[in-house]
mmCIF file of C-alpha atoms (C1' of nucleotides) in Angstrom:
data_model
loop_
_atom_site.group_PDB
_atom_site.id
_atom_site.type_symbol
_atom_site.label_atom_id
_atom_site.label_comp_id
_atom_site.label_asym_id
_atom_site.label_seq_id
_atom_site.Cartn_x
_atom_site.Cartn_y
_atom_site.Cartn_z
ATOM 1 C CA MET A 1 -124.657 -118.981 40.178
ATOM 2 C CA SER A 2 -125.546 -115.586 38.872
ATOM 3 C CA THR A 3 -122.852 -114.170 41.141
ATOM 4 C CA PRO A 4 -119.625 -116.146 40.610
ATOM 5 C CA ALA A 5 -118.322 -115.135 44.045
ATOM 6 C CA LYS A 6 -115.067 -113.194 43.601
ATOM 7 C CA ARG A 7 -112.289 -113.905 46.044
ATOM 8 C CA ASN A 8 -109.565 -111.541 47.170
ATOM 9 C CA THR A 9 -106.034 -112.743 46.725
ATOM 10 C CA TRP A 10 -102.730 -111.047 47.382
ATOM 11 C CA GLN A 11 -101.873 -111.606 43.728
ATOM 12 C CA ARG A 12 -104.731 -109.458 42.548
ATOM 13 C CA GLU A 13 -103.751 -106.755 45.024
ATOM 14 C CA ALA A 14 -100.144 -106.930 43.942
ATOM 15 C CA VAL A 15 -101.106 -106.318 40.335
ATOM 16 C CA ARG A 16 -103.435 -103.481 41.271
ATOM 17 C CA GLU A 17 -100.717 -101.823 43.326
ATOM 18 C CA ALA A 18 -97.985 -102.337 40.772
ATOM 19 C CA LEU A 19 -100.214 -100.667 38.225
ATOM 20 C CA GLY A 20 -100.875 -97.772 40.536
ATOM 21 C CA HIS A 21 -97.163 -97.218 41.096
ATOM 22 C CA ASN A 22 -96.610 -96.839 37.409
ATOM 23 C CA ASP A 23 -97.137 -93.593 35.552
ATOM 24 C CA GLY A 24 -97.421 -94.867 32.036
ATOM 25 C CA PHE A 25 -98.827 -97.794 30.167
ATOM 26 C CA VAL A 26 -97.229 -101.141 30.861
ATOM 27 C CA SER A 27 -97.459 -104.434 29.087
ATOM 28 C CA ALA A 28 -98.579 -107.493 30.979
ATOM 29 C CA GLN A 29 -95.169 -109.012 30.387
ATOM 30 C CA ALA A 30 -93.355 -105.996 31.804
ATOM 31 C CA LEU A 31 -95.611 -105.859 34.836
ATOM 32 C CA HIS A 32 -94.987 -109.503 35.477
ATOM 33 C CA ALA A 33 -91.244 -108.939 35.285
ATOM 34 C CA VAL A 34 -91.465 -106.041 37.734
ATOM 35 C CA LEU A 35 -93.456 -108.087 40.206
ATOM 36 C CA ARG A 36 -91.013 -110.961 40.007
ATOM 37 C CA GLU A 37 -88.103 -108.612 40.587
ATOM 38 C CA GLY A 38 -89.992 -107.215 43.559
ATOM 39 C CA GLY A 39 -90.001 -110.652 45.129
ATOM 40 C CA SER A 40 -93.510 -111.868 44.305
ATOM 41 C CA PRO A 41 -93.469 -115.333 42.805
ATOM 42 C CA ILE A 42 -96.619 -114.460 40.898
ATOM 43 C CA GLY A 43 -97.385 -116.354 37.715
ATOM 44 C CA LEU A 44 -97.563 -114.804 34.287
ATOM 45 C CA ALA A 45 -101.004 -116.178 33.550
ATOM 46 C CA THR A 46 -102.262 -114.672 36.778
ATOM 47 C CA VAL A 47 -101.018 -111.232 35.805
ATOM 48 C CA TYR A 48 -102.895 -111.498 32.533
ATOM 49 C CA ARG A 49 -106.044 -112.550 34.331
ATOM 50 C CA ALA A 50 -105.768 -109.829 36.945
ATOM 51 C CA LEU A 51 -105.255 -107.180 34.292
ATOM 52 C CA ALA A 52 -108.200 -108.412 32.281
ATOM 53 C CA ASP A 53 -110.335 -108.268 35.415
ATOM 54 C CA LEU A 54 -109.191 -104.763 36.260
ATOM 55 C CA ALA A 55 -109.931 -103.623 32.744
ATOM 56 C CA THR A 56 -113.389 -105.159 32.882
ATOM 57 C CA ALA A 57 -114.054 -103.497 36.213
ATOM 58 C CA ASP A 58 -113.031 -100.116 34.739
ATOM 59 C CA GLU A 59 -110.173 -99.903 37.204
ATOM 60 C CA ALA A 60 -107.659 -99.942 34.404
ATOM 61 C CA ASP A 61 -107.442 -98.605 30.884
ATOM 62 C CA SER A 62 -106.167 -100.789 28.100
ATOM 63 C CA LEU A 63 -104.951 -99.987 24.638
ATOM 64 C CA GLN A 64 -102.914 -101.577 21.889
ATOM 65 C CA SER A 65 -99.448 -100.344 21.159
ATOM 66 C CA PRO A 66 -98.477 -100.027 17.509
ATOM 67 C CA ASP A 67 -96.573 -103.279 17.962
ATOM 68 C CA GLY A 68 -99.723 -105.164 18.764
ATOM 69 C CA GLU A 69 -99.021 -105.417 22.455
ATOM 70 C CA ASN A 70 -101.765 -104.858 24.986
ATOM 71 C CA LEU A 71 -100.860 -102.099 27.397
ATOM 72 C CA PHE A 72 -102.527 -101.308 30.707
ATOM 73 C CA ARG A 73 -102.647 -98.327 32.990
ATOM 74 C CA ALA A 74 -104.302 -97.566 36.317
ATOM 75 C CA CYS A 75 -107.374 -95.525 35.624
ATOM 76 C CA THR A 76 -108.611 -93.483 38.541
ATOM 77 C CA SER A 77 -110.901 -91.103 36.747
ATOM 78 C CA SER A 78 -113.769 -93.125 35.381
ATOM 79 C CA GLY A 79 -114.526 -90.378 32.898
ATOM 80 C CA HIS A 80 -113.829 -90.551 29.200
ATOM 81 C CA HIS A 81 -110.381 -89.335 28.245
ATOM 82 C CA HIS A 82 -107.533 -89.973 25.854
ATOM 83 C CA HIS A 83 -103.778 -90.386 26.084
ATOM 84 C CA LEU A 84 -100.552 -88.954 24.800
ATOM 85 C CA ILE A 85 -97.987 -91.687 25.080
ATOM 86 C CA CYS A 86 -94.230 -91.731 24.664
ATOM 87 C CA ARG A 87 -93.461 -94.721 22.491
ATOM 88 C CA SER A 88 -89.991 -94.953 23.933
ATOM 89 C CA CYS A 89 -90.308 -94.653 27.703
ATOM 90 C CA GLY A 90 -94.047 -95.122 28.119
ATOM 91 C CA LEU A 91 -94.672 -91.780 29.807
ATOM 92 C CA THR A 92 -98.355 -91.027 29.544
ATOM 93 C CA VAL A 93 -100.251 -87.772 29.741
ATOM 94 C CA GLU A 94 -104.006 -87.685 29.993
ATOM 95 C CA ILE A 95 -105.459 -85.271 27.499
ATOM 96 C CA GLU A 96 -108.860 -83.754 26.980
ATOM 97 C CA ALA A 97 -110.445 -83.931 23.616
ATOM 98 C CA HIS A 98 -113.718 -82.095 23.672
ATOM 99 C CA ALA A 99 -113.235 -80.991 20.094
ATOM 100 C CA VAL A 100 -112.501 -84.519 19.001
ATOM 101 C CA GLU A 101 -115.482 -85.944 20.849
ATOM 102 C CA ALA A 102 -117.773 -83.537 19.034
ATOM 103 C CA TRP A 103 -116.042 -84.125 15.732
ATOM 104 C CA ALA A 104 -116.433 -87.889 16.040
ATOM 105 C CA GLN A 105 -120.136 -87.553 16.722
ATOM 106 C CA ASP A 106 -120.617 -85.177 13.823
ATOM 107 C CA VAL A 107 -118.783 -87.300 11.297
ATOM 108 C CA ALA A 108 -120.643 -90.391 12.387
ATOM 109 C CA ALA A 109 -124.039 -88.685 12.186
ATOM 110 C CA GLU A 110 -123.142 -87.222 8.812
ATOM 111 C CA HIS A 111 -122.811 -90.698 7.378
ATOM 112 C CA GLY A 112 -125.876 -92.090 9.094
ATOM 113 C CA PHE A 113 -123.850 -93.944 11.695
ATOM 114 C CA THR A 114 -125.175 -94.331 15.223
ATOM 115 C CA ALA A 115 -123.769 -95.567 18.504
ATOM 116 C CA ALA A 116 -120.436 -94.015 17.645
ATOM 117 C CA GLN A 117 -117.394 -94.889 19.693
ATOM 118 C CA HIS A 118 -113.924 -93.725 18.895
ATOM 119 C CA VAL A 119 -110.311 -94.641 19.393
ATOM 120 C CA VAL A 120 -108.099 -91.602 19.764
ATOM 121 C CA ASP A 121 -104.556 -91.940 20.998
ATOM 122 C CA VAL A 122 -101.455 -89.954 20.218
ATOM 123 C CA PHE A 123 -98.023 -91.568 20.239
ATOM 124 C CA GLY A 124 -94.781 -89.672 20.085
ATOM 125 C CA LEU A 125 -91.424 -89.128 21.728
ATOM 126 C CA CYS A 126 -91.453 -87.159 24.937
ATOM 127 C CA ALA A 127 -89.015 -84.292 25.442
ATOM 128 C CA ALA A 128 -86.516 -86.452 27.331
ATOM 129 C CA CYS A 129 -86.528 -89.282 24.821
ATOM 130 C CA THR A 130 -86.285 -86.826 21.947
ATOM 131 C CA LYS A 131 -83.043 -85.527 23.406
ATOM 132 C CA LEU A 132 -81.667 -89.008 23.864
ATOM 133 C CA ALA A 133 -82.532 -89.980 20.317
ATOM 134 C CA ALA A 134 -81.056 -86.809 18.882
ATOM 135 C CA HIS A 135 -77.656 -86.833 20.662
ATOM 136 C CA MET B 1 -77.804 -99.449 -3.158
ATOM 137 C CA SER B 2 -79.775 -96.360 -2.328
ATOM 138 C CA THR B 3 -82.347 -97.596 -4.819
ATOM 139 C CA PRO B 4 -82.952 -101.292 -4.131
ATOM 140 C CA ALA B 5 -84.449 -101.799 -7.597
ATOM 141 C CA LYS B 6 -88.025 -103.018 -7.177
ATOM 142 C CA ARG B 7 -89.208 -105.742 -9.481
ATOM 143 C CA ASN B 8 -92.721 -106.387 -10.659
ATOM 144 C CA THR B 9 -94.082 -109.807 -9.982
ATOM 145 C CA TRP B 10 -97.510 -111.283 -10.575
ATOM 146 C CA GLN B 11 -97.713 -112.009 -6.861
ATOM 147 C CA ARG B 12 -97.496 -108.370 -5.933
ATOM 148 C CA GLU B 13 -100.127 -107.520 -8.551
ATOM 149 C CA ALA B 14 -102.389 -110.282 -7.306
ATOM 150 C CA VAL B 15 -102.297 -108.890 -3.792
ATOM 151 C CA ARG B 16 -102.907 -105.367 -4.995
ATOM 152 C CA GLU B 17 -105.896 -106.473 -7.055
ATOM 153 C CA ALA B 18 -107.365 -108.685 -4.356
ATOM 154 C CA LEU B 19 -107.207 -105.717 -2.007
ATOM 155 C CA GLY B 20 -108.916 -103.505 -4.540
ATOM 156 C CA HIS B 21 -111.770 -105.968 -4.941
ATOM 157 C CA ASN B 22 -112.515 -105.761 -1.271
ATOM 158 C CA ASP B 23 -114.633 -103.043 0.304
ATOM 159 C CA GLY B 24 -113.658 -103.414 3.930
ATOM 160 C CA PHE B 25 -110.583 -104.263 5.926
ATOM 161 C CA VAL B 26 -109.062 -107.699 5.476
ATOM 162 C CA SER B 27 -106.440 -109.559 7.432
ATOM 163 C CA ALA B 28 -103.324 -110.834 5.713
ATOM 164 C CA GLN B 29 -104.397 -114.368 6.538
ATOM 165 C CA ALA B 30 -107.822 -113.875 4.986
ATOM 166 C CA LEU B 31 -106.382 -112.306 1.870
ATOM 167 C CA HIS B 32 -104.000 -115.195 1.509
ATOM 168 C CA ALA B 33 -106.870 -117.649 1.797
ATOM 169 C CA VAL B 34 -108.867 -115.773 -0.857
ATOM 170 C CA LEU B 35 -105.948 -115.789 -3.244
ATOM 171 C CA ARG B 36 -105.373 -119.506 -2.764
ATOM 172 C CA GLU B 37 -109.046 -120.199 -3.409
ATOM 173 C CA GLY B 38 -108.779 -118.091 -6.528
ATOM 174 C CA GLY B 39 -106.132 -120.435 -7.832
ATOM 175 C CA SER B 40 -102.956 -118.536 -7.070
ATOM 176 C CA PRO B 41 -100.366 -120.703 -5.328
ATOM 177 C CA ILE B 42 -99.021 -117.622 -3.617
ATOM 178 C CA GLY B 43 -97.176 -118.038 -0.339
ATOM 179 C CA LEU B 44 -98.320 -116.616 2.979
ATOM 180 C CA ALA B 45 -95.057 -114.837 3.678
ATOM 181 C CA THR B 46 -95.273 -113.171 0.291
ATOM 182 C CA VAL B 47 -98.732 -111.817 1.065
ATOM 183 C CA TYR B 48 -97.407 -110.310 4.276
ATOM 184 C CA ARG B 49 -94.481 -108.748 2.440
ATOM 185 C CA ALA B 50 -96.668 -107.405 -0.348
ATOM 186 C CA LEU B 51 -99.100 -105.872 2.138
ATOM 187 C CA ALA B 52 -96.283 -104.300 4.108
ATOM 188 C CA ASP B 53 -94.899 -102.825 0.904
ATOM 189 C CA LEU B 54 -98.274 -101.478 -0.150
ATOM 190 C CA ALA B 55 -98.761 -99.939 3.254
ATOM 191 C CA THR B 56 -95.323 -98.338 3.096
ATOM 192 C CA ALA B 57 -96.062 -96.995 -0.365
ATOM 193 C CA ASP B 58 -99.312 -95.494 0.945
ATOM 194 C CA GLU B 59 -101.268 -97.654 -1.433
ATOM 195 C CA ALA B 60 -102.945 -99.413 1.444
ATOM 196 C CA ASP B 61 -104.112 -98.487 4.885
ATOM 197 C CA SER B 62 -103.522 -100.653 7.871
ATOM 198 C CA LEU B 63 -105.090 -100.732 11.294
ATOM 199 C CA GLN B 64 -105.288 -103.103 14.216
ATOM 200 C CA SER B 65 -108.479 -104.911 14.971
ATOM 201 C CA PRO B 66 -109.457 -105.137 18.624
ATOM 202 C CA ASP B 67 -108.170 -108.704 18.489
ATOM 203 C CA GLY B 68 -104.680 -107.543 17.676
ATOM 204 C CA GLU B 69 -104.821 -108.565 14.055
ATOM 205 C CA ASN B 70 -103.416 -106.300 11.390
ATOM 206 C CA LEU B 71 -106.068 -105.384 8.860
ATOM 207 C CA PHE B 72 -105.458 -103.861 5.442
ATOM 208 C CA ARG B 73 -107.567 -101.980 2.969
ATOM 209 C CA ALA B 74 -107.052 -100.515 -0.477
ATOM 210 C CA CYS B 75 -106.477 -96.845 -0.039
ATOM 211 C CA THR B 76 -107.970 -94.670 -2.745
ATOM 212 C CA SER B 77 -106.922 -91.277 -1.515
ATOM 213 C CA SER B 78 -103.179 -91.202 -1.128
ATOM 214 C CA GLY B 79 -103.245 -88.626 1.658
ATOM 215 C CA HIS B 80 -103.423 -89.184 5.364
ATOM 216 C CA HIS B 81 -106.943 -89.953 6.490
ATOM 217 C CA HIS B 82 -108.996 -91.910 8.977
ATOM 218 C CA HIS B 83 -111.905 -94.311 8.969
ATOM 219 C CA LEU B 84 -115.479 -94.626 10.035
ATOM 220 C CA ILE B 85 -116.192 -98.301 10.392
ATOM 221 C CA CYS B 86 -119.468 -100.120 10.950
ATOM 222 C CA ARG B 87 -118.822 -102.576 13.725
ATOM 223 C CA SER B 88 -121.623 -104.798 12.503
ATOM 224 C CA CYS B 89 -121.206 -105.152 8.740
ATOM 225 C CA GLY B 90 -117.680 -103.817 8.299
ATOM 226 C CA LEU B 91 -118.639 -101.026 5.921
ATOM 227 C CA THR B 92 -115.835 -98.491 5.866
ATOM 228 C CA VAL B 93 -115.938 -94.823 4.979
ATOM 229 C CA GLU B 94 -112.807 -92.778 4.555
ATOM 230 C CA ILE B 95 -112.973 -89.533 6.441
ATOM 231 C CA GLU B 96 -110.769 -86.517 6.575
ATOM 232 C CA ALA B 97 -109.825 -84.941 9.811
ATOM 233 C CA HIS B 98 -107.932 -81.747 9.331
ATOM 234 C CA ALA B 99 -109.124 -80.479 12.669
ATOM 235 C CA VAL B 100 -107.953 -83.628 14.398
ATOM 236 C CA GLU B 101 -104.581 -83.627 12.685
ATOM 237 C CA ALA B 102 -103.949 -80.120 13.896
ATOM 238 C CA TRP B 103 -105.259 -80.908 17.339
ATOM 239 C CA ALA B 104 -102.986 -83.950 17.661
ATOM 240 C CA GLN B 105 -99.936 -81.931 16.664
ATOM 241 C CA ASP B 106 -100.828 -79.143 19.043
ATOM 242 C CA VAL B 107 -101.396 -81.393 22.002
ATOM 243 C CA ALA B 108 -98.173 -83.271 21.356
ATOM 244 C CA ALA B 109 -96.130 -80.091 20.985
ATOM 245 C CA GLU B 110 -97.747 -78.605 24.071
ATOM 246 C CA HIS B 111 -96.275 -81.419 26.151
ATOM 247 C CA GLY B 112 -92.890 -81.410 24.469
ATOM 248 C CA PHE B 113 -93.564 -84.491 22.397
ATOM 249 C CA THR B 114 -92.085 -84.889 18.945
ATOM 250 C CA ALA B 115 -92.578 -87.288 16.076
ATOM 251 C CA ALA B 116 -96.254 -87.465 16.880
ATOM 252 C CA GLN B 117 -98.384 -90.111 15.298
ATOM 253 C CA HIS B 118 -101.992 -90.684 16.103
ATOM 254 C CA VAL B 119 -104.593 -93.362 15.998
ATOM 255 C CA VAL B 120 -108.014 -92.007 15.209
ATOM 256 C CA ASP B 121 -110.796 -94.323 14.196
ATOM 257 C CA VAL B 122 -114.512 -94.106 14.708
ATOM 258 C CA PHE B 123 -116.592 -97.216 15.108
ATOM 259 C CA GLY B 124 -120.386 -97.224 14.993
ATOM 260 C CA LEU B 125 -123.431 -98.733 13.370
ATOM 261 C CA CYS B 126 -124.130 -97.685 9.803
ATOM 262 C CA ALA B 127 -127.620 -96.575 8.800
ATOM 263 C CA ALA B 128 -128.602 -99.999 7.499
ATOM 264 C CA CYS B 129 -127.398 -101.876 10.556
ATOM 265 C CA THR B 130 -129.035 -99.328 12.819
ATOM 266 C CA LYS B 131 -132.406 -100.087 11.230
ATOM 267 C CA LEU B 132 -131.896 -103.796 11.614
ATOM 268 C CA ALA B 133 -130.960 -103.422 15.238
ATOM 269 C CA ALA B 134 -133.711 -100.915 15.988
ATOM 270 C CA HIS B 135 -136.986 -102.809 16.306
ATOM 271 C "C1'" DA C 1 -83.127 -113.581 -27.772
ATOM 272 C "C1'" DC C 2 -79.500 -115.042 -24.251
ATOM 273 C "C1'" DT C 3 -76.981 -114.352 -19.912
ATOM 274 C "C1'" DC C 4 -76.199 -112.849 -15.606
ATOM 275 C "C1'" DA C 5 -76.570 -110.524 -11.083
ATOM 276 C "C1'" DT C 6 -79.714 -110.292 -7.678
ATOM 277 C "C1'" DA C 7 -84.459 -109.143 -6.030
ATOM 278 C "C1'" DT C 8 -88.003 -112.075 -4.780
ATOM 279 C "C1'" DT C 9 -90.343 -116.076 -3.637
ATOM 280 C "C1'" DG C 10 -92.103 -119.735 -0.557
ATOM 281 C "C1'" DA C 11 -91.960 -123.691 2.692
ATOM 282 C "C1'" DC C 12 -90.842 -123.989 7.164
ATOM 283 C "C1'" DA C 13 -88.753 -122.768 11.561
ATOM 284 C "C1'" DA C 14 -88.624 -119.321 15.026
ATOM 285 C "C1'" DT C 15 -90.769 -115.616 17.909
ATOM 286 C "C1'" DC C 16 -93.758 -113.381 20.746
ATOM 287 C "C1'" DA C 17 -97.863 -112.224 23.179
ATOM 288 C "C1'" DT C 18 -101.737 -114.283 24.848
ATOM 289 C "C1'" DT C 19 -104.994 -118.120 26.164
ATOM 290 C "C1'" DA C 20 -106.237 -122.796 27.554
ATOM 291 C "C1'" DT C 21 -105.329 -126.812 30.562
ATOM 292 C "C1'" DC C 22 -105.685 -128.890 34.845
ATOM 293 C "C1'" DA C 23 -103.958 -130.582 39.163
ATOM 294 C "C1'" DA C 24 -102.793 -128.290 43.445
ATOM 295 C "C1'" DT C 25 -103.768 -124.563 46.536
ATOM 296 C "C1'" DA C 26 -106.096 -121.332 49.397
ATOM 297 C "C1'" DA C 27 -110.335 -117.977 50.334
ATOM 298 C "C1'" DG C 28 -114.482 -117.469 52.444
ATOM 299 C "C1'" DC C 29 -118.345 -119.626 54.713
ATOM 300 C "C1'" DC C 30 -120.314 -123.041 57.986
ATOM 301 C "C1'" DG D 1 -111.274 -126.704 61.974
ATOM 302 C "C1'" DG D 2 -113.478 -128.602 57.715
ATOM 303 C "C1'" DC D 3 -115.605 -128.012 53.004
ATOM 304 C "C1'" DT D 4 -116.601 -126.141 48.676
ATOM 305 C "C1'" DT D 5 -114.824 -124.166 44.788
ATOM 306 C "C1'" DA D 6 -112.612 -119.930 42.897
ATOM 307 C "C1'" DT D 7 -108.037 -119.162 41.894
ATOM 308 C "C1'" DT D 8 -103.387 -120.027 41.011
ATOM 309 C "C1'" DG D 9 -99.345 -121.251 38.154
ATOM 310 C "C1'" DA D 10 -96.217 -124.273 35.274
ATOM 311 C "C1'" DT D 11 -96.577 -125.591 30.923
ATOM 312 C "C1'" DA D 12 -98.646 -126.642 26.451
ATOM 313 C "C1'" DA D 13 -101.183 -124.766 22.845
ATOM 314 C "C1'" DT D 14 -102.590 -121.182 19.772
ATOM 315 C "C1'" DG D 15 -102.274 -117.817 16.293
ATOM 316 C "C1'" DA D 16 -100.376 -114.046 13.918
ATOM 317 C "C1'" DT D 17 -96.233 -112.395 12.192
ATOM 318 C "C1'" DT D 18 -91.243 -112.421 10.974
ATOM 319 C "C1'" DG D 19 -86.756 -114.656 9.870
ATOM 320 C "C1'" DT D 20 -84.140 -118.088 7.054
ATOM 321 C "C1'" DC D 21 -82.234 -119.526 2.952
ATOM 322 C "C1'" DA D 22 -82.005 -122.295 -1.156
ATOM 323 C "C1'" DA D 23 -84.446 -122.097 -5.523
ATOM 324 C "C1'" DT D 24 -86.479 -119.169 -8.896
ATOM 325 C "C1'" DA D 25 -87.692 -115.459 -11.912
ATOM 326 C "C1'" DT D 26 -87.020 -110.472 -13.242
ATOM 327 C "C1'" DG D 27 -84.981 -106.798 -15.729
ATOM 328 C "C1'" DA D 28 -80.862 -104.928 -17.585
ATOM 329 C "C1'" DG D 29 -77.084 -105.587 -20.398
ATOM 330 C "C1'" DT D 30 -75.002 -107.815 -24.566
#
DNA sequence: ACTCATATTGACAATCATTATCAATAAGCC
DNA sequence: GGCTTATTGATAATGATTGTCAATATGAGT
């Protein structure tokens, strides 16, 4: 009872693989669409569940887009890192933020805060999308 | 037409004042509830519109809670700034982050990104809540 | 103060992402 | 091969937010 006994299903694998094949962050809806187009008759609810599981197991990173959508991305490096995300095409670049890490700790300590966590993500338009938007 | 001619209504003032009376972040729904309890027969849609306007006019700050809700807060300093939020009691401190601003711009530019925006918020336990949680 | 053009309101419908429901299915163990 | 039960998936439900549009109230003009 303490161990709920996880089972391995092709659906879970399909989601894991689809995530791995994608470079940027994807919404659950989009991933579901991709899987359906790829032939898998997987259910939407199942995609949500699989993604939630992956996120819990630290196999995927999740963040909220400015639109309030939940986006997911395969996360190989278990280390702490941040992202630079194209808000148009979803291209994602992992970025280091040593300075920001330190800054966050300092600011928190300065105000007597402990157990500081931080949310640091940069959204923008990547070079390609900038060109398209400019025309 | 270029200047849509804004009008002043008691509803807009009510929202502005209700926001000012609140120390932490509030959801549009919650603010609406407070106003109704206070006697104002203001409509929900109007609260949303007023908050959106205030946010656009930089009179209010908005951020997304981890639940995907949009939270708003009266914004004393009109400039761009970030927040240090106690995840236990909701206490919020406005913080400046010149270093982070610059860093975000640099990182974005480095990778060819334009129109960079960033999400930077620090969550932690304030001094008071740390004491409570300590022993 | 009175009128008028229109910005604004508000009740409700519509959307959209996400979660819950629950009977049917299939994974892992014997 | 059976059995137990975790898991699936179609659909309903939820909950926040936005759109709709007739009715109203604001601010400028007279």
